Coordinates of N, CA and C in Angstrom, one line a residue:
M1 N 44.9 74.6 24.9 CA 43.5 74.1 24.7 C 43.0 74.5 25.9
T2 N 41.7 74.8 26.1 CA 40.8 75.6 27.1 C 39.5 74.9 27.5
L3 N 39.7 74.0 27.8 CA 38.2 73.4 28.5 C 37.4 73.6 29.8
K4 N 35.8 73.7 29.5 CA 35.4 74.3 30.4 C 34.2 73.2 30.9
L5 N 33.5 73.0 31.6 CA 32.5 71.9 32.1 C 31.1 72.8 33.0
W6 N 29.8 73.1 32.6 CA 29.1 73.9 33.3 C 28.1 72.8 33.9
G7 N 27.6 72.6 35.1 CA 26.9 71.7 35.9 C 27.0 71.4 36.7
R8 N 26.1 71.4 38.0 CA 26.4 70.6 38.9 C 27.0 69.3 39.2
A9 N 28.0 69.4 40.7 CA 28.2 68.1 40.4 C 27.5 67.0 41.1
S10 N 26.2 67.5 41.4 CA 25.7 66.3 41.8 C 24.3 65.6 41.1
S11 N 24.4 66.2 39.7 CA 23.7 65.5 38.9 C 24.4 64.5 38.1
G12 N 24.0 63.5 38.0 CA 24.3 62.3 37.6 C 24.9 62.6 35.9
N13 N 24.1 63.2 35.4 CA 24.1 63.7 34.0 C 26.2 64.2 33.9
V14 N 26.1 65.1 34.8 CA 27.3 65.7 35.0 C 28.1 65.2 35.6
Q15 N 28.0 64.0 36.1 CA 28.9 63.4 36.6 C 29.6 62.3 35.7
K16 N 28.8 61.8 34.9 CA 29.6 61.2 33.5 C 30.7 62.3 33.1
A17 N 30.3 63.3 32.5 CA 31.3 64.1 31.7 C 32.7 63.9 33.5
L18 N 32.2 64.9 34.3 CA 33.6 64.9 35.4 C 34.4 63.6 35.4
W19 N 33.9 62.6 35.5 CA 34.8 61.5 35.2 C 35.5 60.9 33.7
A20 N 34.7 61.2 32.9 CA 35.3 61.0 31.6 C 36.6 61.9 31.8
L21 N 36.3 63.1 32.5 CA 37.5 64.3 31.9 C 38.6 63.9 32.9
D22 N 38.3 63.8 33.9 CA 39.7 63.3 35.1 C 40.1 61.5 34.4
E23 N 39.4 60.8 33.9 CA 40.1 59.5 32.9 C 41.4 59.9 32.0
L24 N 40.8 61.1 31.8 CA 41.7 61.3 30.4 C 42.7 62.4 31.0
G25 N 42.3 62.9 32.3 CA 44.2 63.9 32.8 C 43.6 65.0 32.4
L26 N 42.8 65.5 31.6 CA 42.5 66.8 31.4 C 42.5 67.8 32.1
A27 N 42.8 68.8 32.0 CA 43.1 70.6 33.1 C 41.8 70.5 32.2
Y28 N 40.7 70.8 32.9 CA 39.6 71.6 32.6 C 39.1 72.8 34.1
E29 N 38.1 73.4 33.6 CA 37.4 74.3 34.4 C 35.9 73.8 34.7
H30 N 35.8 73.6 36.3 CA 34.4 73.4 36.4 C 33.4 74.1 37.0
I31 N 32.6 74.8 36.5 CA 31.7 75.8 36.6 C 30.4 74.8 37.4
E32 N 29.9 75.3 38.8 CA 28.8 74.9 39.2 C 27.7 75.2 38.5
A33 N 27.0 75.0 37.9 CA 25.5 75.5 37.2 C 24.1 74.6 37.8
G34 N 23.4 74.8 37.5 CA 22.0 74.1 37.6 C 21.6 74.4 39.0
G35 N 20.3 73.9 39.6 CA 19.3 73.9 41.0 C 19.8 75.3 41.7
A36 N 20.4 74.9 42.8 CA 20.6 76.2 44.2 C 21.8 77.4 43.3
H37 N 22.7 76.3 42.1 CA 24.0 77.6 41.6 C 23.5 78.7 40.7
G38 N 22.0 78.0 39.6 CA 21.3 79.1 38.9 C 22.5 78.8 38.0
I39 N 22.8 80.1 36.9 CA 23.3 80.1 35.6 C 22.8 79.8 34.8
V40 N 22.0 78.4 34.6 CA 21.6 77.8 33.5 C 20.4 78.7 32.5
N41 N 20.0 79.6 33.5 CA 18.5 80.7 32.7 C 19.3 81.8 32.2
D42 N 20.3 82.2 32.3 CA 21.1 83.4 32.3 C 21.7 83.1 30.8
A43 N 21.2 84.5 29.9 CA 21.5 84.3 28.4 C 22.7 83.5 27.6
R44 N 23.7 84.3 28.5 CA 25.1 83.6 27.9 C 24.8 82.0 28.5
Y45 N 24.4 81.4 29.0 CA 24.4 80.1 29.1 C 23.3 79.9 27.9
R46 N 22.7 80.3 28.1 CA 21.7 79.6 27.1 C 21.4 79.8 25.9
A47 N 22.7 80.7 25.4 CA 23.1 81.0 24.0 C 24.1 79.4 23.8
M48 N 24.6 79.2 24.8 CA 25.3 77.7 24.7 C 24.1 76.5 24.4
N49 N 23.7 76.5 25.5 CA 22.5 75.5 25.5 C 21.1 76.0 25.6
P50 N 20.6 75.3 24.7 CA 19.4 76.1 24.5 C 18.5 75.6 25.7
N51 N 18.7 74.6 26.0 CA 17.5 73.5 26.7 C 17.9 74.3 28.2
G52 N 18.9 74.8 28.5 CA 18.9 75.4 30.1 C 19.1 73.9 30.7
L53 N 19.9 73.1 30.3 CA 20.4 72.0 31.6 C 21.3 71.5 31.1
V54 N 22.2 71.0 31.8 CA 23.3 70.7 32.8 C 23.6 69.2 32.0
P55 N 25.2 69.1 31.7 CA 25.9 69.3 31.3 C 26.4 70.1 29.9
T56 N 26.8 71.3 29.9 CA 27.4 71.4 28.6 C 29.0 71.8 28.8
L57 N 29.7 71.4 27.8 CA 31.2 71.3 27.7 C 31.5 72.3 26.4
E58 N 32.3 72.8 26.9 CA 33.0 74.1 26.0 C 34.4 73.4 25.9
E59 N 35.2 73.8 24.5 CA 36.5 73.4 24.1 C 37.2 73.9 23.1
D60 N 38.1 75.3 23.5 CA 38.5 75.7 22.2 C 37.5 76.6 21.6
G61 N 36.2 76.9 22.4 CA 35.0 77.3 21.1 C 33.8 76.7 20.5
F62 N 34.2 75.3 20.4 CA 33.6 74.4 20.4 C 32.5 74.0 21.8
V63 N 30.9 74.1 21.4 CA 30.2 73.9 22.2 C 29.2 72.5 22.3
L64 N 29.6 71.5 23.5 CA 28.8 70.4 23.2 C 27.7 70.1 24.4
W65 N 26.4 69.7 23.9 CA 25.5 69.4 25.3 C 24.9 68.3 24.7
E66 N 24.7 67.5 25.6 CA 23.8 66.1 26.3 C 25.1 64.7 26.7
S67 N 24.7 64.6 27.7 CA 25.6 63.9 28.5 C 27.0 62.6 27.9
N68 N 25.6 61.9 27.0 CA 26.3 60.6 26.2 C 26.9 61.3 25.3
A69 N 26.4 62.8 24.4 CA 27.4 63.1 23.6 C 28.2 63.5 23.6
I70 N 28.5 63.9 24.8 CA 30.1 64.9 25.4 C 30.9 63.4 25.6
L71 N 30.1 62.3 26.4 CA 31.0 61.0 26.4 C 31.9 60.9 25.2
R72 N 30.8 60.4 24.1 CA 31.4 60.1 22.9 C 32.5 60.9 22.1
Y73 N 32.1 62.4 22.3 CA 33.0 63.4 21.8 C 34.6 63.1 22.7
L74 N 34.1 63.1 23.8 CA 35.6 62.7 24.3 C 36.3 61.6 24.2
A75 N 35.8 61.1 24.0 CA 36.5 59.4 23.4 C 37.3 59.3 21.8
H76 N 36.2 60.2 21.2 CA 36.5 60.4 19.8 C 37.8 61.3 19.6
A77 N 37.6 62.1 20.7 CA 38.9 63.3 20.6 C 39.9 63.4 21.5
H78 N 39.8 62.7 22.7 CA 41.1 62.2 23.4 C 41.9 60.8 23.4
G79 N 40.9 60.1 23.2 CA 41.3 58.6 23.4 C 41.8 58.2 24.5
G80 N 42.8 57.5 24.4 CA 43.4 57.3 25.9 C 42.4 56.2 26.4
P81 N 42.3 56.8 27.8 CA 41.2 54.8 28.6 C 40.5 54.4 28.2
L82 N 39.7 56.1 27.0 CA 37.9 56.2 26.8 C 38.0 55.9 24.9
A83 N 39.4 55.0 24.8 CA 39.5 55.4 23.1 C 38.6 54.4 22.5
L84 N 37.6 54.8 21.7 CA 36.6 53.7 21.2 C 37.4 52.3 20.5
P85 N 36.7 51.6 20.1 CA 37.3 50.2 19.4 C 37.1 50.2 18.4
E86 N 38.0 49.6 17.0 CA 37.8 49.9 16.0 C 36.7 49.4 15.0
A87 N 36.5 48.4 15.6 CA 35.8 47.1 14.9 C 34.2 47.7 15.3
P88 N 33.5 47.7 14.7 CA 32.2 48.6 14.5 C 30.9 47.7 15.3
R89 N 30.8 46.8 15.0 CA 30.5 45.8 16.3 C 30.6 46.2 17.5
A90 N 32.0 46.2 17.9 CA 32.5 46.5 19.2 C 31.7 47.9 20.0
R91 N 32.0 48.6 18.6 CA 31.4 50.1 18.9 C 30.3 49.8 19.2
A92 N 29.1 49.5 18.4 CA 27.8 49.4 18.4 C 27.4 49.1 19.8
L93 N 28.3 48.2 20.0 CA 27.3 47.4 21.6 C 27.7 48.9 23.0
I94 N 28.9 49.6 22.6 CA 28.8 50.8 23.6 C 27.7 51.8 23.2
D95 N 27.4 52.0 21.9 CA 26.5 52.8 21.6 C 24.9 52.0 22.3
Q96 N 25.0 50.7 22.4 CA 23.8 50.3 22.7 C 23.2 50.0 24.3
W97 N 24.3 50.0 25.0 CA 24.2 50.1 26.2 C 24.2 52.0 27.1
L98 N 24.8 53.0 25.8 CA 24.7 54.2 26.1 C 23.3 54.6 26.0
D99 N 22.7 53.9 25.5 CA 21.2 54.5 24.5 C 20.4 54.0 26.1
W100 N 20.7 52.7 26.6 CA 19.9 52.0 27.4 C 20.0 52.5 28.3
Q101 N 21.2 53.2 29.0 CA 21.0 53.8 29.9 C 20.2 55.5 30.3
A102 N 20.2 55.7 29.1 CA 19.8 57.0 28.8 C 17.8 57.0 28.3
T103 N 17.2 55.6 27.8 CA 16.0 55.5 27.9 C 15.4 54.5 28.3
T104 N 15.9 54.2 28.9 CA 15.7 53.0 30.0 C 16.2 52.7 31.4
F105 N 16.7 52.9 31.6 CA 17.6 52.7 33.2 C 17.5 54.0 33.9
T106 N 17.6 54.7 33.4 CA 17.6 56.0 34.2 C 15.6 56.2 34.1
P107 N 15.4 56.3 33.1 CA 13.7 57.1 33.0 C 13.5 56.3 34.1
A108 N 13.3 54.9 34.1 CA 12.8 53.5 34.8 C 12.9 54.2 36.2
M109 N 14.4 55.0 36.8 CA 13.9 55.1 38.6 C 14.0 56.6 38.9
R110 N 13.8 57.5 37.7 CA 13.6 58.9 37.8 C 12.6 59.0 38.9
D111 N 11.4 58.6 38.7 CA 10.5 59.0 39.6 C 10.5 58.5 41.2
A112 N 11.1 57.2 41.1 CA 11.5 56.8 42.9 C 12.5 57.9 42.9
F113 N 13.4 58.3 42.1 CA 14.2 59.1 43.3 C 13.7 60.7 43.1
L114 N 13.2 61.1 42.7 CA 12.3 62.2 42.7 C 11.2 62.2 43.4
Q115 N 10.6 61.2 44.0 CA 10.1 61.1 45.6 C 10.6 60.9 46.6
L116 N 12.2 60.6 46.6 CA 12.4 59.8 47.8 C 13.4 60.8 48.3
V117 N 13.8 61.5 46.9 CA 15.2 62.8 47.2 C 14.6 64.1 47.5
R118 N 13.5 64.3 46.2 CA 12.9 65.7 45.9 C 11.9 65.9 46.8
V119 N 11.0 65.0 47.2 CA 9.8 65.0 48.3 C 9.5 64.8 49.4
A120 N 8.8 65.8 49.9 CA 9.0 65.7 51.2 C 7.9 64.4 51.8
P121 N 8.8 63.9 53.1 CA 8.2 62.5 53.1 C 6.7 62.5 53.2
D122 N 5.9 63.8 53.5 CA 4.2 63.5 53.8 C 3.5 63.8 52.6
K123 N 4.7 64.0 51.1 CA 3.7 64.3 50.1 C 4.0 63.1 48.7
R124 N 4.6 62.3 49.3 CA 5.4 61.5 48.4 C 4.3 60.2 48.4
D125 N 4.2 59.9 47.0 CA 3.1 58.8 46.2 C 3.7 57.4 46.4
A126 N 3.1 56.5 47.2 CA 3.9 55.3 47.6 C 3.1 54.5 45.9
G127 N 2.3 54.8 45.4 CA 2.1 54.2 44.3 C 3.2 54.8 42.9
V128 N 3.4 55.6 42.5 CA 4.6 56.2 41.8 C 5.8 55.7 42.1
I129 N 6.3 55.6 43.4 CA 7.3 54.8 43.7 C 7.5 53.3 43.4
E130 N 6.7 53.0 43.9 CA 6.4 51.5 43.5 C 6.5 51.1 42.2
A131 N 5.8 51.6 41.2 CA 5.5 51.7 39.7 C 7.3 51.7 39.7
S132 N 8.2 52.7 39.6 CA 9.1 52.9 39.5 C 10.5 51.9 39.9
R133 N 9.9 51.7 41.4 CA 10.9 50.5 42.1 C 10.7 49.6 40.5
A134 N 9.4 48.9 40.6 CA 9.4 47.4 39.9 C 9.9 48.1 38.1
A135 N 9.4 49.0 38.4 CA 10.6 49.0 36.3 C 11.8 49.0 36.7
S136 N 12.5 49.7 37.6 CA 13.6 49.9 37.7 C 14.6 48.4 38.0
E137 N 13.9 47.7 39.2 CA 14.3 46.4 39.1 C 14.2 45.3 38.1
R138 N 13.4 45.3 37.1 CA 13.9 45.0 35.7 C 14.7 45.3 35.1
C139 N 15.3 46.5 35.1 CA 16.7 47.0 34.1 C 17.4 46.3 35.2
A140 N 17.5 46.5 36.3 CA 18.8 45.9 37.6 C 18.9 44.6 37.1
A141 N 18.3 43.7 36.6 CA 17.6 42.0 36.6 C 18.5 41.8 35.2
L142 N 18.2 42.5 34.3 CA 18.5 42.7 32.7 C 20.2 42.9 33.5
L143 N 20.5 43.9 33.8 CA 22.2 44.5 33.8 C 22.8 43.0 34.4
D144 N 22.3 42.6 35.8 CA 22.8 41.6 36.5 C 23.5 40.7 35.7
Q145 N 22.0 40.3 35.2 CA 22.4 38.6 34.3 C 23.2 39.0 32.9
H146 N 23.5 39.8 32.7 CA 24.6 40.4 31.3 C 25.8 39.9 31.8
L147 N 25.9 40.8 33.1 CA 27.4 40.9 33.8 C 27.6 39.6 34.4
A148 N 26.8 38.6 34.4 CA 27.8 37.5 35.0 C 28.5 36.6 34.2
D149 N 28.2 37.5 32.4 CA 29.3 36.8 31.6 C 30.3 38.0 30.9
T150 N 30.5 38.9 31.7 CA 31.4 40.1 31.0 C 32.0 40.8 31.9
A151 N 33.2 41.1 31.9 CA 33.9 41.7 33.3 C 33.2 43.6 33.1
H152 N 32.6 44.0 31.7 CA 32.5 45.4 31.7 C 31.3 45.4 31.0
V153 N 30.5 46.2 30.9 CA 29.9 46.7 29.9 C 29.1 46.2 28.6
A154 N 30.1 46.8 27.8 CA 30.4 46.1 26.6 C 31.6 45.6 26.1
G155 N 31.9 44.8 26.9 CA 33.0 43.6 26.8 C 33.9 43.4 27.3
E156 N 34.9 42.6 27.9 CA 36.1 42.6 28.3 C 36.9 43.9 29.4
H157 N 36.6 45.2 28.3 CA 37.7 46.2 28.7 C 36.4 47.9 29.0
F158 N 37.0 48.3 29.9 CA 36.5 49.4 30.3 C 36.3 50.3 29.2
S159 N 34.8 51.1 29.4 CA 34.5 51.9 28.2 C 33.8 53.1 28.8
I160 N 33.1 53.9 27.8 CA 32.3 55.2 28.2 C 31.2 54.8 28.6
A161 N 31.0 53.5 28.3 CA 29.0 52.7 28.4 C 29.6 52.5 29.9
D162 N 30.4 51.8 30.6 CA 30.8 51.8 32.0 C 30.2 52.9 32.8
I163 N 31.1 54.1 31.9 CA 30.4 55.2 33.1 C 28.7 55.6 33.1
A164 N 28.9 55.6 32.3 CA 27.0 56.3 32.0 C 26.1 55.0 32.6
V165 N 26.8 53.6 32.3 CA 25.8 52.7 32.8 C 26.2 52.5 34.2
G166 N 27.4 52.7 34.8 CA 28.0 52.7 36.4 C 27.2 53.6 37.2
L167 N 27.2 55.2 36.5 CA 26.7 56.0 37.8 C 24.9 55.6 38.0
A168 N 24.4 55.4 36.8 CA 23.0 54.7 37.1 C 22.8 53.7 38.2
A169 N 23.8 53.0 37.7 CA 23.4 51.5 38.8 C 24.0 52.1 40.4
N170 N 24.9 53.0 40.3 CA 25.5 53.1 41.8 C 24.2 54.7 42.1
R171 N 23.6 55.0 41.2 CA 22.3 55.9 41.8 C 21.3 54.7 42.2
W172 N 21.1 53.7 41.6 CA 20.2 53.0 41.8 C 19.9 52.1 43.4
F173 N 21.2 51.7 43.9 CA 21.5 50.9 45.1 C 21.4 52.5 46.4
Q174 N 21.1 53.5 45.7 CA 21.6 54.5 46.4 C 20.7 54.6 47.0
L175 N 19.4 54.7 46.0 CA 17.7 54.9 46.5 C 17.4 54.1 47.8
P176 N 16.7 54.9 49.2 CA 16.2 54.4 50.3 C 15.2 53.0 49.4
L177 N 15.2 52.6 49.6 CA 14.0 51.4 49.1 C 14.6 49.9 49.0
E178 N 14.1 49.2 49.1 CA 14.4 48.2 49.1 C 14.1 47.2 48.2
R179 N 15.2 46.6 47.3 CA 15.9 46.0 46.5 C 15.5 44.9 46.1
E180 N 16.5 44.2 45.6 CA 16.7 42.4 45.2 C 17.9 42.7 45.4
E181 N 19.0 41.7 45.9 CA 20.6 41.7 45.6 C 21.1 41.3 44.4
R182 N 22.1 42.2 44.3 CA 22.5 42.1 42.6 C 24.3 41.8 42.8
P183 N 24.3 40.5 42.9 CA 25.9 40.5 42.9 C 27.1 41.0 41.8
N184 N 26.3 40.3 40.4 CA 27.2 40.9 39.7 C 27.4 42.6 39.2
I185 N 26.3 43.0 39.7 CA 26.4 44.3 39.6 C 27.6 44.8 40.8
R186 N 27.2 44.6 41.8 CA 28.1 45.1 42.7 C 29.3 44.7 42.4
R187 N 29.9 43.3 42.1 CA 31.6 43.4 41.8 C 31.1 44.4 41.1
W188 N 30.3 44.5 39.8 CA 31.4 45.3 38.6 C 31.6 46.6 39.1
L189 N 30.6 47.1 40.0 CA 30.8 48.8 40.7 C 32.2 48.6 41.3
G190 N 32.4 47.8 42.1 CA 33.3 47.3 43.2 C 34.8 47.4 42.5
T191 N 34.6 47.1 41.1 CA 36.1 47.3 40.0 C 35.8 48.4 39.8
L192 N 35.1 49.1 39.3 CA 35.0 50.3 38.5 C 35.2 51.5 39.7
A193 N 34.7 50.8 41.2 CA 35.1 52.4 42.0 C 36.8 52.2 42.6
Q194 N 37.3 51.3 42.0 CA 39.1 51.3 41.9 C 39.9 52.3 41.1
R195 N 39.1 53.0 40.3 CA 39.7 53.8 39.5 C 39.8 54.9 40.1
P196 N 41.2 55.6 39.9 CA 41.0 56.6 40.8 C 40.1 58.0 40.4
A197 N 39.7 58.0 38.9 CA 38.6 59.0 38.2 C 37.4 58.8 38.8
A198 N 37.1 57.4 38.7 CA 35.6 56.9 39.2 C 35.4 57.3 41.2
S199 N 36.2 57.5 41.6 CA 36.1 57.4 43.3 C 35.4 58.5 44.0
A200 N 35.5 59.9 43.2 CA 35.1 60.7 43.9 C 33.5 61.1 43.6
V201 N 33.0 60.9 42.2 CA 31.9 60.7 41.4 C 30.7 59.6 42.2
L202 N 31.5 58.3 42.3 CA 30.6 57.5 43.1 C 30.4 57.6 44.2
S203 N 31.1 58.7 44.8 CA 30.8 58.6 46.1 C 30.0 59.6 46.7
L204 N 29.7 60.3 45.6 CA 28.8 61.7 45.9 C 27.3 61.0 46.5
P205 N 27.0 61.7 47.5 CA 25.4 61.5 47.9 C 24.5 61.9 46.9
L206 N 23.1 61.3 47.2 CA 21.8 61.7 46.1 C 21.6 63.1 46.6
T207 N 21.2 63.8 45.8 CA 20.6 65.0 46.1 C 19.8 65.6 44.7

C-alpha cells in the first residue's frame, strides 16, 4: 500500500488528514504543498485536484480531495480508532458535526483569522473582525453547551467529528482576540490533546 498526502501542515484542513493518518498508524509520505510551497498550480497536481487546493490524498492510485471526505474515507477504509458506528443514527451525528464544522464554525471565524493572521495590522478592518468574532462566539457557545452533556462531539466515544471540530475549536482559541471562556470546550480539547496523534497538530502555530 502506498499512501501520499499533499498539503502544507499549517493548513487546518491538512491537519485533519495528518491527525487521522497518525491515529491509524499508517505509513505515508507527506508532501508540503500550497502557500509558499507551491505545487498546487502544477499540471500534475491539478490533474489530481482541479481545485488547486489542499489536502489531496492518494492511495494506490485512488485520489481524493476535500478534508472531511478524506476523514470519512479513512474511517471507512481503515477503521481502527476511527471506525464508524454501525447504527445509522450514530453515524448521522458524526456527519452532522462534520458538516457543521465545514459550513458554520470555520466560515464564521474565517474573516477574523485572515485579518489577524494574514493582514498587516495597519490594514485590518475592525468591523470585519468584530462580525467574524461575534459569529464565532455564537458557534463556540453552541459547542460548549453541547459538550456539557457528552464526552465527545458525536457521543461518548472519539470519532472523526472530534478531529474536524477539535481543530477548528483549537484554531478559534489561538486567535489573538477577546472571547468568552468555554470550560466544556477546554475540557474536551484537553482530552483530545492527550491522544498521541493529536499532539503534533494541536500545537502548531497559526500561519
